[in-house]
Amino acid sequence: MLKTRVFTLYPDLFPGPFGTGIYKKALQKKIWSLDVVNIRDSAKDKNKTVDDTPFGGGSGMLIKPDVLAASMDSKILDDHEHTIYLSPKGIKFDQSYAKKMIEKKIINIVCGHFEGIDNRVLENKKIEEVCIGDYVTSGGEVAAYIFIDVIVRLLPGVLGNHNSIKEESFENHLLEYPQYTKPQKWDGKEVPKVLLSGNHAEIKSWRLSQAEDITRRRRPDMWRKYKKND
Ligand code: SAH
Protein backbone atom coordinates (compact mmCIF):
# COMPACT_ATOMS: atom_id res chain seq x y z
CA MET A 1 0.00 0.00 0.00
CA LEU A 2 1.44 3.36 -1.04
CA LYS A 3 0.12 6.25 1.03
CA THR A 4 0.19 9.70 -0.51
CA ARG A 5 -0.55 12.85 1.43
CA VAL A 6 -1.13 16.17 -0.31
CA PHE A 7 -0.65 19.50 1.48
CA THR A 8 -2.67 22.13 -0.34
CA LEU A 9 -4.59 25.39 0.01
CA TYR A 10 -7.21 24.01 -2.37
CA PRO A 11 -8.42 20.66 -1.00
CA ASP A 12 -11.54 20.91 -3.20
CA LEU A 13 -9.33 20.10 -6.20
CA PHE A 14 -8.97 16.53 -4.87
CA PRO A 15 -9.71 13.72 -5.57
CA GLY A 16 -10.09 15.46 -8.97
CA PRO A 17 -8.96 13.00 -11.64
CA PHE A 18 -8.42 10.34 -8.98
CA GLY A 19 -12.14 10.01 -8.32
CA THR A 20 -12.51 7.97 -11.52
CA GLY A 21 -11.26 4.95 -13.43
CA ILE A 22 -8.19 3.00 -12.43
CA TYR A 23 -7.39 5.45 -9.62
CA LYS A 24 -10.74 4.97 -7.93
CA LYS A 25 -10.21 1.23 -8.25
CA ALA A 26 -6.70 1.49 -6.75
CA LEU A 27 -8.19 3.36 -3.77
CA GLN A 28 -10.94 0.78 -3.34
CA LYS A 29 -8.49 -2.13 -3.63
CA LYS A 30 -6.30 -0.41 -1.03
CA ILE A 31 -3.26 -0.45 -3.29
CA TRP A 32 -2.94 3.28 -2.76
CA SER A 33 -4.42 5.96 -0.50
CA LEU A 34 -4.78 9.72 -0.78
CA ASP A 35 -4.97 11.98 2.26
CA VAL A 36 -5.68 15.63 1.54
CA VAL A 37 -4.47 18.16 4.12
CA ASN A 38 -5.73 21.73 4.06
CA ILE A 39 -2.75 23.96 4.90
CA ARG A 40 -5.15 26.73 5.93
CA ASP A 41 -6.38 24.64 8.89
CA SER A 42 -3.00 25.32 10.52
CA ALA A 43 -3.26 29.13 10.29
CA LYS A 44 -3.38 30.62 13.77
CA ASP A 45 -4.96 34.08 13.36
CA LYS A 46 -8.68 34.64 13.11
CA ASN A 47 -8.50 35.51 9.40
CA LYS A 48 -6.71 32.19 8.71
CA THR A 49 -3.87 33.98 6.92
CA VAL A 50 -1.62 31.65 4.93
CA ASP A 51 0.42 34.04 2.78
CA ASP A 52 2.39 37.25 3.00
CA THR A 53 4.49 39.59 0.85
CA PRO A 54 8.13 38.72 0.07
CA PHE A 55 10.98 40.39 1.95
CA GLY A 56 13.11 42.37 -0.48
CA GLY A 57 10.10 43.22 -2.60
CA GLY A 58 8.71 41.60 -5.69
CA SER A 59 5.34 40.70 -6.99
CA GLY A 60 3.02 38.10 -5.55
CA MET A 61 2.68 36.40 -2.21
CA LEU A 62 4.42 33.51 -0.48
CA ILE A 63 3.02 30.78 1.73
CA LYS A 64 4.14 31.52 5.30
CA PRO A 65 6.72 29.12 6.78
CA ASP A 66 5.09 28.88 10.23
CA VAL A 67 1.71 27.88 8.79
CA LEU A 68 3.10 25.37 6.30
CA ALA A 69 5.45 23.81 8.89
CA ALA A 70 2.61 23.50 11.42
CA SER A 71 0.49 21.80 8.79
CA MET A 72 3.28 19.34 7.95
CA ASP A 73 4.03 18.67 11.64
CA SER A 74 0.38 17.85 12.26
CA LYS A 75 0.62 14.89 9.88
CA ILE A 76 4.22 13.83 9.25
CA LEU A 77 5.31 11.83 12.26
CA ASP A 78 8.48 10.28 10.90
CA ASP A 79 11.48 12.08 9.36
CA HIS A 80 12.05 9.11 7.08
CA GLU A 81 8.86 9.64 5.12
CA HIS A 82 9.63 10.85 1.61
CA THR A 83 8.54 14.47 1.27
CA ILE A 84 8.58 16.52 -1.89
CA TYR A 85 7.74 20.11 -2.80
CA LEU A 86 6.52 20.55 -6.35
CA SER A 87 8.54 23.43 -7.73
CA PRO A 88 9.86 24.69 -11.07
CA LYS A 89 13.36 24.74 -9.61
CA GLY A 90 13.28 21.12 -8.49
CA ILE A 91 15.00 18.10 -9.96
CA LYS A 92 13.33 16.68 -13.04
CA PHE A 93 10.43 14.31 -12.54
CA ASP A 94 10.64 11.51 -15.07
CA GLN A 95 9.76 7.84 -15.47
CA SER A 96 12.88 6.66 -13.65
CA TYR A 97 12.17 8.93 -10.65
CA ALA A 98 8.58 7.61 -10.66
CA LYS A 99 9.81 4.01 -10.58
CA LYS A 100 11.86 4.74 -7.47
CA MET A 101 8.76 6.18 -5.80
CA ILE A 102 6.78 2.95 -5.95
CA GLU A 103 9.18 1.48 -3.37
CA LYS A 104 8.11 4.11 -0.81
CA LYS A 105 5.49 3.56 1.87
CA ILE A 106 4.46 7.18 2.31
CA ILE A 107 4.97 10.17 0.02
CA ASN A 108 4.14 13.67 1.24
CA ILE A 109 3.50 16.20 -1.50
CA VAL A 110 3.54 19.93 -0.79
CA CYS A 111 1.72 22.07 -3.34
CA GLY A 112 2.85 25.68 -3.60
CA HIS A 113 0.67 28.54 -4.74
CA PHE A 114 1.07 32.25 -5.51
CA GLU A 115 4.85 32.83 -5.92
CA GLY A 116 5.75 29.74 -3.89
CA ILE A 117 6.79 29.09 -0.29
CA ASP A 118 9.27 30.58 2.20
CA ASN A 119 12.63 28.93 1.55
CA ARG A 120 13.34 28.22 5.21
CA VAL A 121 10.78 25.41 5.24
CA LEU A 122 12.79 23.72 2.52
CA GLU A 123 16.01 24.22 4.47
CA ASN A 124 14.67 22.99 7.83
CA LYS A 125 12.69 19.99 6.70
CA LYS A 126 13.90 17.08 4.63
CA ILE A 127 12.15 18.06 1.42
CA GLU A 128 13.12 17.20 -2.14
CA GLU A 129 12.10 19.80 -4.74
CA VAL A 130 10.65 18.14 -7.83
CA CYS A 131 9.78 19.77 -11.16
CA ILE A 132 7.27 18.26 -13.59
CA GLY A 133 8.59 20.13 -16.64
CA ASP A 134 10.09 23.37 -17.89
CA TYR A 135 7.00 25.54 -17.58
CA VAL A 136 5.21 27.27 -14.71
CA THR A 137 1.76 26.21 -13.51
CA SER A 138 -0.23 28.50 -11.21
CA GLY A 139 -0.28 25.98 -8.40
CA GLY A 140 1.26 22.70 -7.28
CA GLU A 141 -2.09 20.90 -7.48
CA VAL A 142 -2.01 20.15 -11.21
CA ALA A 143 1.63 19.16 -10.80
CA ALA A 144 0.51 16.79 -8.02
CA TYR A 145 -2.06 15.25 -10.39
CA ILE A 146 0.75 14.39 -12.78
CA PHE A 147 3.15 13.22 -10.09
CA ILE A 148 0.59 10.93 -8.43
CA ASP A 149 -0.93 9.71 -11.69
CA VAL A 150 2.40 8.58 -13.09
CA ILE A 151 3.34 6.74 -9.90
CA VAL A 152 0.00 5.06 -9.16
CA ARG A 153 -0.32 3.48 -12.60
CA LEU A 154 3.06 1.82 -11.98
CA LEU A 155 1.84 0.08 -8.80
CA PRO A 156 1.26 -3.65 -9.33
CA GLY A 157 -2.46 -4.43 -9.60
CA VAL A 158 -3.52 -1.01 -10.89
CA LEU A 159 -3.30 -1.53 -14.64
CA GLY A 160 -5.14 -4.51 -16.10
CA ASN A 161 -2.09 -5.64 -18.01
CA HIS A 162 1.03 -4.83 -16.02
CA ASN A 163 3.21 -5.95 -18.94
CA SER A 164 2.04 -3.01 -21.04
CA ILE A 165 4.20 -0.77 -18.85
CA LYS A 166 7.36 -2.47 -20.12
CA GLU A 167 6.71 -1.45 -23.72
CA GLU A 168 5.77 2.16 -23.13
CA SER A 169 7.55 5.33 -24.12
CA PHE A 170 10.69 6.09 -22.07
CA GLU A 171 11.40 2.42 -21.38
CA ASN A 172 15.01 1.78 -22.46
CA HIS A 173 15.22 5.40 -23.68
CA LEU A 174 12.84 4.78 -26.60
CA LEU A 175 9.53 6.38 -27.57
CA GLU A 176 6.72 3.99 -28.40
CA TYR A 177 6.12 2.67 -31.92
CA PRO A 178 2.87 3.66 -33.72
CA GLN A 179 -0.23 1.60 -32.86
CA TYR A 180 -3.34 0.74 -34.89
CA THR A 181 -6.77 -0.78 -34.27
CA LYS A 182 -9.88 -1.58 -36.33
CA PRO A 183 -11.03 -0.70 -38.94
CA GLN A 184 -8.19 -2.09 -41.00
CA LYS A 185 -8.80 0.51 -43.71
CA TRP A 186 -9.79 3.99 -42.59
CA ASP A 187 -9.89 7.35 -44.34
CA GLY A 188 -7.91 6.00 -47.27
CA LYS A 189 -5.19 4.50 -45.09
CA GLU A 190 -4.30 0.85 -44.48
CA VAL A 191 -2.76 -0.56 -41.33
CA PRO A 192 0.92 -1.47 -41.98
CA LYS A 193 0.93 -4.95 -43.58
CA VAL A 194 3.48 -6.44 -41.21
CA LEU A 195 1.04 -6.08 -38.29
CA LEU A 196 -1.43 -8.38 -40.07
CA SER A 197 1.20 -11.00 -40.89
CA GLY A 198 0.98 -12.94 -37.63
CA ASN A 199 4.78 -13.21 -37.74
CA HIS A 200 5.76 -12.20 -34.23
CA ALA A 201 9.47 -11.87 -34.90
CA GLU A 202 8.85 -9.56 -37.85
CA ILE A 203 6.33 -7.51 -35.90
CA LYS A 204 8.78 -7.14 -33.04
CA SER A 205 11.57 -6.00 -35.31
CA TRP A 206 9.27 -3.57 -37.21
CA ARG A 207 8.14 -2.03 -33.92
CA LEU A 208 11.71 -1.65 -32.71
CA SER A 209 12.83 0.04 -35.93
CA GLN A 210 9.82 2.40 -35.80
CA ALA A 211 10.55 3.26 -32.16
CA GLU A 212 14.19 3.92 -33.02
CA ASP A 213 13.26 6.10 -35.97
CA ILE A 214 10.80 8.24 -34.00
CA THR A 215 13.21 8.62 -31.08
CA ARG A 216 16.12 9.61 -33.35
CA ARG A 217 14.03 12.26 -35.10
CA ARG A 218 12.11 13.70 -32.16
CA ARG A 219 14.32 13.24 -29.13
CA PRO A 220 18.05 13.45 -29.86
CA ASP A 221 18.68 13.61 -26.09
CA MET A 222 17.04 10.18 -25.58
CA TRP A 223 18.62 8.79 -28.73
CA ARG A 224 22.09 9.49 -27.37
CA LYS A 225 21.29 7.60 -24.14
CA TYR A 226 19.80 4.71 -26.10
CA LYS A 227 22.89 4.39 -28.29
CA LYS A 228 25.13 4.48 -25.23
CA ASN A 229 23.28 1.49 -23.73
CA ASP A 230 23.51 -0.49 -26.95
N1 SAH B 1 7.76 31.89 -8.51
C1 SAH B 1 7.94 30.51 -8.81
C2 SAH B 1 6.73 29.91 -9.52
C3 SAH B 1 5.53 29.81 -8.64
S1 SAH B 1 4.20 28.96 -9.44
C4 SAH B 1 9.20 30.34 -9.67
O1 SAH B 1 9.49 31.22 -10.47
O2 SAH B 1 9.90 29.32 -9.55
C5 SAH B 1 3.22 28.46 -8.09
C6 SAH B 1 3.37 27.02 -7.62
O3 SAH B 1 3.06 26.13 -8.67
C7 SAH B 1 4.75 26.64 -7.15
O4 SAH B 1 4.94 26.98 -5.82
C8 SAH B 1 4.78 25.14 -7.37
O5 SAH B 1 4.25 24.42 -6.26
C9 SAH B 1 3.84 24.95 -8.56
N2 SAH B 1 4.56 24.75 -9.85
C10 SAH B 1 4.61 25.62 -10.88
N3 SAH B 1 5.32 25.12 -11.91
C11 SAH B 1 5.74 23.88 -11.54
C12 SAH B 1 6.53 22.88 -12.16
N4 SAH B 1 7.02 23.03 -13.40
N5 SAH B 1 6.76 21.73 -11.47
C13 SAH B 1 6.26 21.56 -10.24
N6 SAH B 1 5.52 22.49 -9.60
C14 SAH B 1 5.26 23.64 -10.22
Short mmCIF file of N, CA, C and O in Angstrom, two decimals, residues 22-75:
data_model
loop_
_atom_site.label_atom_id
_atom_site.label_comp_id
_atom_site.label_asym_id
_atom_site.label_seq_id
_atom_site.Cartn_x
_atom_site.Cartn_y
_atom_site.Cartn_z
N ILE A 22 -9.13 3.90 -13.11
CA ILE A 22 -8.19 3.00 -12.43
C ILE A 22 -7.77 3.54 -11.05
O ILE A 22 -7.41 2.78 -10.17
N TYR A 23 -7.83 4.86 -10.90
CA TYR A 23 -7.39 5.45 -9.62
C TYR A 23 -8.40 5.17 -8.52
O TYR A 23 -8.04 4.84 -7.40
N LYS A 24 -9.67 5.29 -8.89
CA LYS A 24 -10.74 4.97 -7.93
C LYS A 24 -10.62 3.50 -7.52
O LYS A 24 -10.74 3.15 -6.34
N LYS A 25 -10.34 2.66 -8.52
CA LYS A 25 -10.21 1.23 -8.25
C LYS A 25 -9.00 0.96 -7.32
O LYS A 25 -9.07 0.16 -6.40
N ALA A 26 -7.90 1.66 -7.58
CA ALA A 26 -6.70 1.49 -6.75
C ALA A 26 -6.99 1.90 -5.31
O ALA A 26 -6.50 1.27 -4.36
N LEU A 27 -7.81 2.94 -5.13
CA LEU A 27 -8.19 3.36 -3.77
C LEU A 27 -9.05 2.29 -3.12
O LEU A 27 -8.82 1.91 -1.97
N GLN A 28 -10.02 1.79 -3.90
CA GLN A 28 -10.94 0.78 -3.34
C GLN A 28 -10.20 -0.52 -3.00
O GLN A 28 -10.49 -1.16 -2.00
N LYS A 29 -9.24 -0.89 -3.86
CA LYS A 29 -8.49 -2.13 -3.63
C LYS A 29 -7.39 -1.95 -2.58
O LYS A 29 -6.62 -2.87 -2.30
N LYS A 30 -7.29 -0.75 -2.06
CA LYS A 30 -6.30 -0.41 -1.03
C LYS A 30 -4.86 -0.65 -1.49
O LYS A 30 -4.00 -1.06 -0.70
N ILE A 31 -4.63 -0.39 -2.76
CA ILE A 31 -3.26 -0.45 -3.29
C ILE A 31 -2.59 0.90 -3.00
O ILE A 31 -1.39 1.03 -2.87
N TRP A 32 -3.43 1.90 -2.91
CA TRP A 32 -2.94 3.28 -2.76
C TRP A 32 -3.96 4.09 -1.96
O TRP A 32 -5.16 3.79 -2.00
N SER A 33 -3.48 5.08 -1.19
CA SER A 33 -4.42 5.96 -0.50
C SER A 33 -4.02 7.42 -0.70
O SER A 33 -2.86 7.73 -0.99
N LEU A 34 -5.01 8.28 -0.58
CA LEU A 34 -4.78 9.72 -0.78
C LEU A 34 -5.38 10.47 0.40
O LEU A 34 -6.58 10.39 0.66
N ASP A 35 -4.51 11.19 1.13
CA ASP A 35 -4.97 11.98 2.26
C ASP A 35 -4.75 13.44 1.88
O ASP A 35 -3.65 13.82 1.48
N VAL A 36 -5.79 14.24 1.97
CA VAL A 36 -5.68 15.63 1.54
C VAL A 36 -5.68 16.53 2.78
O VAL A 36 -6.60 16.46 3.59
N VAL A 37 -4.62 17.32 2.93
CA VAL A 37 -4.47 18.16 4.12
C VAL A 37 -4.60 19.63 3.71
O VAL A 37 -3.86 20.10 2.84
N ASN A 38 -5.53 20.31 4.36
CA ASN A 38 -5.73 21.73 4.06
C ASN A 38 -4.74 22.56 4.89
O ASN A 38 -4.84 22.63 6.12
N ILE A 39 -3.79 23.18 4.20
CA ILE A 39 -2.75 23.96 4.90
C ILE A 39 -3.40 25.06 5.76
O ILE A 39 -2.95 25.37 6.86
N ARG A 40 -4.49 25.61 5.25
CA ARG A 40 -5.15 26.73 5.93
C ARG A 40 -5.64 26.34 7.35
O ARG A 40 -5.73 27.20 8.22
N ASP A 41 -5.92 25.09 7.57
CA ASP A 41 -6.38 24.64 8.89
C ASP A 41 -5.33 24.92 9.96
O ASP A 41 -5.64 24.93 11.16
N SER A 42 -4.07 25.10 9.55
CA SER A 42 -3.00 25.32 10.52
C SER A 42 -2.70 26.81 10.73
O SER A 42 -1.77 27.15 11.46
N ALA A 43 -3.46 27.69 10.07
CA ALA A 43 -3.26 29.13 10.29
C ALA A 43 -3.80 29.50 11.67
O ALA A 43 -4.84 29.01 12.08
N LYS A 44 -3.04 30.35 12.37
CA LYS A 44 -3.38 30.62 13.77
C LYS A 44 -4.31 31.82 13.95
O LYS A 44 -5.09 31.87 14.90
N ASP A 45 -4.19 32.86 13.11
CA ASP A 45 -4.96 34.08 13.36
C ASP A 45 -6.43 33.90 12.95
O ASP A 45 -6.78 32.94 12.27
N LYS A 46 -7.26 34.85 13.34
CA LYS A 46 -8.68 34.64 13.11
C LYS A 46 -9.05 34.75 11.63
O LYS A 46 -10.07 34.21 11.20
N ASN A 47 -8.22 35.43 10.84
CA ASN A 47 -8.50 35.51 9.40
C ASN A 47 -7.97 34.30 8.63
O ASN A 47 -8.09 34.23 7.42
N LYS A 48 -7.29 33.39 9.34
CA LYS A 48 -6.71 32.19 8.71
C LYS A 48 -5.74 32.58 7.59
O LYS A 48 -5.82 32.07 6.46
N THR A 49 -4.83 33.49 7.92
CA THR A 49 -3.87 33.98 6.92
C THR A 49 -2.83 32.90 6.62
O THR A 49 -2.22 32.33 7.53
N VAL A 50 -2.60 32.66 5.33
CA VAL A 50 -1.62 31.65 4.93
C VAL A 50 -0.46 32.23 4.13
O VAL A 50 0.55 31.57 3.91
N ASP A 51 -0.60 33.48 3.67
CA ASP A 51 0.42 34.04 2.78
C ASP A 51 0.80 35.45 3.21
O ASP A 51 0.08 36.09 3.96
N ASP A 52 1.96 35.88 2.72
CA ASP A 52 2.39 37.25 3.00
C ASP A 52 3.34 37.71 1.90
O ASP A 52 3.77 36.90 1.07
N THR A 53 3.66 39.01 1.92
CA THR A 53 4.49 39.59 0.85
C THR A 53 5.96 39.19 1.04
O THR A 53 6.41 38.95 2.16
N PRO A 54 6.71 39.13 -0.05
CA PRO A 54 8.13 38.72 0.07
C PRO A 54 9.03 39.82 0.63
O PRO A 54 8.88 40.99 0.25
N PHE A 55 9.93 39.45 1.54
CA PHE A 55 10.98 40.39 1.95
C PHE A 55 11.82 40.72 0.74
O PHE A 55 12.09 39.84 -0.10
N GLY A 56 12.26 41.97 0.65
CA GLY A 56 13.11 42.37 -0.48
C GLY A 56 12.29 42.84 -1.66
O GLY A 56 12.84 43.26 -2.68
N GLY A 57 10.99 42.75 -1.53
CA GLY A 57 10.10 43.22 -2.60
C GLY A 57 9.87 42.18 -3.66
O GLY A 57 10.41 41.07 -3.61
N GLY A 58 9.06 42.54 -4.62
CA GLY A 58 8.71 41.60 -5.69
C GLY A 58 7.22 41.38 -5.72
O GLY A 58 6.51 41.70 -4.76
N SER A 59 6.78 40.86 -6.83
CA SER A 59 5.34 40.70 -6.99
C SER A 59 4.89 39.40 -6.34
O SER A 59 5.68 38.49 -6.13
N GLY A 60 3.60 39.34 -6.03
CA GLY A 60 3.02 38.10 -5.55
C GLY A 60 3.22 37.85 -4.07
O GLY A 60 3.86 38.64 -3.37
N MET A 61 2.67 36.75 -3.62
CA MET A 61 2.68 36.40 -2.21
C MET A 61 3.38 35.05 -2.03
O MET A 61 3.54 34.29 -2.99
N LEU A 62 3.79 34.80 -0.79
CA LEU A 62 4.42 33.51 -0.48
C LEU A 62 3.66 32.83 0.65
O LEU A 62 3.14 33.50 1.54
N ILE A 63 3.63 31.50 0.62
CA ILE A 63 3.02 30.78 1.73
C ILE A 63 3.94 30.90 2.94
O ILE A 63 5.17 30.73 2.83
N LYS A 64 3.36 31.25 4.09
CA LYS A 64 4.14 31.52 5.30
C LYS A 64 4.77 30.24 5.85
O LYS A 64 4.12 29.19 5.89
N PRO A 65 6.03 30.34 6.32
CA PRO A 65 6.72 29.12 6.78
C PRO A 65 6.09 28.52 8.03
O PRO A 65 6.02 27.30 8.17
N ASP A 66 5.64 29.41 8.97
CA ASP A 66 5.09 28.88 10.23
C ASP A 66 3.81 28.07 9.98
O ASP A 66 3.61 27.00 10.56
N VAL A 67 2.99 28.57 9.06
CA VAL A 67 1.71 27.88 8.79
C VAL A 67 1.97 26.55 8.07
O VAL A 67 1.44 25.50 8.46
N LEU A 68 2.83 26.60 7.05
CA LEU A 68 3.10 25.37 6.30
C LEU A 68 3.77 24.31 7.20
O LEU A 68 3.39 23.13 7.19
N ALA A 69 4.74 24.77 8.01
CA ALA A 69 5.45 23.81 8.89
C ALA A 69 4.48 23.21 9.91
O ALA A 69 4.53 22.00 10.18
N ALA A 70 3.58 24.02 10.44
CA ALA A 70 2.61 23.50 11.42
C ALA A 70 1.71 22.46 10.75
O ALA A 70 1.38 21.43 11.34
N SER A 71 1.33 22.74 9.52
CA SER A 71 0.49 21.80 8.79
C SER A 71 1.22 20.47 8.58
O SER A 71 0.67 19.39 8.83
N MET A 72 2.50 20.56 8.17
CA MET A 72 3.28 19.34 7.95
C MET A 72 3.48 18.58 9.26
O MET A 72 3.33 17.36 9.32
N ASP A 73 3.79 19.33 10.34
CA ASP A 73 4.03 18.67 11.64
C ASP A 73 2.78 17.97 12.17
O ASP A 73 2.88 17.01 12.93
N SER A 74 1.62 18.46 11.76
CA SER A 74 0.38 17.85 12.26
C SER A 74 0.15 16.46 11.66
O SER A 74 -0.65 15.68 12.16
N LYS A 75 0.86 16.17 10.56
CA LYS A 75 0.62 14.89 9.88
C LYS A 75 1.86 14.00 9.77
O LYS A 75 1.77 12.79 9.87
#
